[in-house]
């Protein structure tokens, strides 16, 4: 097929991991006869520095004209410690999600057998954990009415029924494709918005009689993820809860550098690692490119290109098995591989596969 990508490397380690993700995309397209074209665009702190806007109109236009967006990461410490900054790199990411209507963020939490020892949790608790968190991405407190002055501030956790219905539908459908177990995570004992979520979910559940639907308060879900992550199959939740729970989920795996994500909705889908821009590691060739590379696998799978996705996953697993790993997950005494070397090894593996 013809595939046109918008490539948004962003800030920090973004450009380095993107280079590897893109190399993998090119290799797979060559191997399977797909016609790949791509164009770079700026976003985040990089775009603020260059044009004063973290998601410029031109970047948006390119995203809209592309089949998919490959996104790396945004963020820069010079903004984090300045509460008075008028524009922030993260606003670029939020604008992209909103303008592209990307209401469904799919974040798989999977473990790799050879990395179980890297998890802070006990082997028997994490081994085999495999669930998907579906995070609502364009509503809730992130986008509700906000106010701030020197004495008071608020963010509104606003949700409408259609917003809740469409994301729950994604949750039920994923559950149908997997082990038919959906956990709706909310805080319905306290929050009105959560009560709407629960009401809508209870109304929809009879349409999916094969799915076991359960409801869990977010505090309990946070605990359950650590005590018994294998309990979960598909979890669906609102924007803020999903943000927090997926960082927690990434720890189960042993490294944040391993988790990809897909954001889909009304317009062009975006594929991005769930980790941030890790500015301290910028240019050091130590960042793990696997989350970016696995995001490329999700991209192919989105277009139903299963073999293409599978070959990437196979290559990633092989690299881990053969200890071709970046420093944060390398075994003691293991050879040193950087971002580039891991990427190159994976590209080479795919070519020969
Ligand atoms: C994420 C990130 C973003 C979010 C930030 C960078 C705005 O933490 O994708 O999880 O909060 O959604
Ligand atoms: Mn987050």
JSON list of N, CA, C and O and ligand atoms in Angstrom, two decimals, residues 107 135 142 243 246-247 274, ligand 2:
[
{"chain": "A", "resi": 107, "resn": "UNK", "atom": "N", "xyz": [-3.06, 1.89, 25.21]},
{"chain": "A", "resi": 107, "resn": "UNK", "atom": "CA", "xyz": [-1.74, 1.67, 25.79]},
{"chain": "A", "resi": 107, "resn": "UNK", "atom": "C", "xyz": [-1.63, 0.23, 26.31]},
{"chain": "A", "resi": 107, "resn": "UNK", "atom": "O", "xyz": [-2.12, -0.08, 27.39]},
{"chain": "A", "resi": 135, "resn": "UNK", "atom": "N", "xyz": [-7.40, 4.79, 27.31]},
{"chain": "A", "resi": 135, "resn": "UNK", "atom": "CA", "xyz": [-7.51, 6.07, 28.00]},
{"chain": "A", "resi": 135, "resn": "UNK", "atom": "C", "xyz": [-8.27, 7.06, 27.13]},
{"chain": "A", "resi": 135, "resn": "UNK", "atom": "O", "xyz": [-7.88, 7.27, 25.97]},
{"chain": "A", "resi": 142, "resn": "UNK", "atom": "N", "xyz": [-8.28, 17.70, 31.42]},
{"chain": "A", "resi": 142, "resn": "UNK", "atom": "CA", "xyz": [-7.28, 18.25, 30.51]},
{"chain": "A", "resi": 142, "resn": "UNK", "atom": "C", "xyz": [-7.86, 19.37, 29.66]},
{"chain": "A", "resi": 142, "resn": "UNK", "atom": "O", "xyz": [-7.14, 20.29, 29.27]},
{"chain": "A", "resi": 243, "resn": "UNK", "atom": "N", "xyz": [-3.88, 8.64, 32.41]},
{"chain": "A", "resi": 243, "resn": "UNK", "atom": "CA", "xyz": [-2.51, 9.17, 32.40]},
{"chain": "A", "resi": 243, "resn": "UNK", "atom": "C", "xyz": [-1.72, 8.58, 33.57]},
{"chain": "A", "resi": 243, "resn": "UNK", "atom": "O", "xyz": [-0.61, 8.08, 33.40]},
{"chain": "A", "resi": 246, "resn": "UNK", "atom": "N", "xyz": [-1.30, 4.58, 33.49]},
{"chain": "A", "resi": 246, "resn": "UNK", "atom": "CA", "xyz": [-0.40, 4.00, 32.48]},
{"chain": "A", "resi": 246, "resn": "UNK", "atom": "C", "xyz": [1.07, 4.23, 32.84]},
{"chain": "A", "resi": 246, "resn": "UNK", "atom": "O", "xyz": [1.92, 3.44, 32.44]},
{"chain": "A", "resi": 247, "resn": "UNK", "atom": "N", "xyz": [1.38, 5.28, 33.57]},
{"chain": "A", "resi": 247, "resn": "UNK", "atom": "CA", "xyz": [2.75, 5.39, 34.08]},
{"chain": "A", "resi": 247, "resn": "UNK", "atom": "C", "xyz": [3.01, 4.26, 35.06]},
{"chain": "A", "resi": 247, "resn": "UNK", "atom": "O", "xyz": [4.07, 3.64, 35.06]},
{"chain": "A", "resi": 274, "resn": "UNK", "atom": "N", "xyz": [4.92, 5.91, 25.16]},
{"chain": "A", "resi": 274, "resn": "UNK", "atom": "CA", "xyz": [4.23, 6.59, 26.26]},
{"chain": "A", "resi": 274, "resn": "UNK", "atom": "C", "xyz": [5.20, 7.38, 27.14]},
{"chain": "A", "resi": 274, "resn": "UNK", "atom": "O", "xyz": [4.80, 8.18, 27.95]},
{"chain": "B", "resi": 2, "resn": "LIG", "atom": "MN1", "xyz": [1.51, 10.60, 31.10]}
]
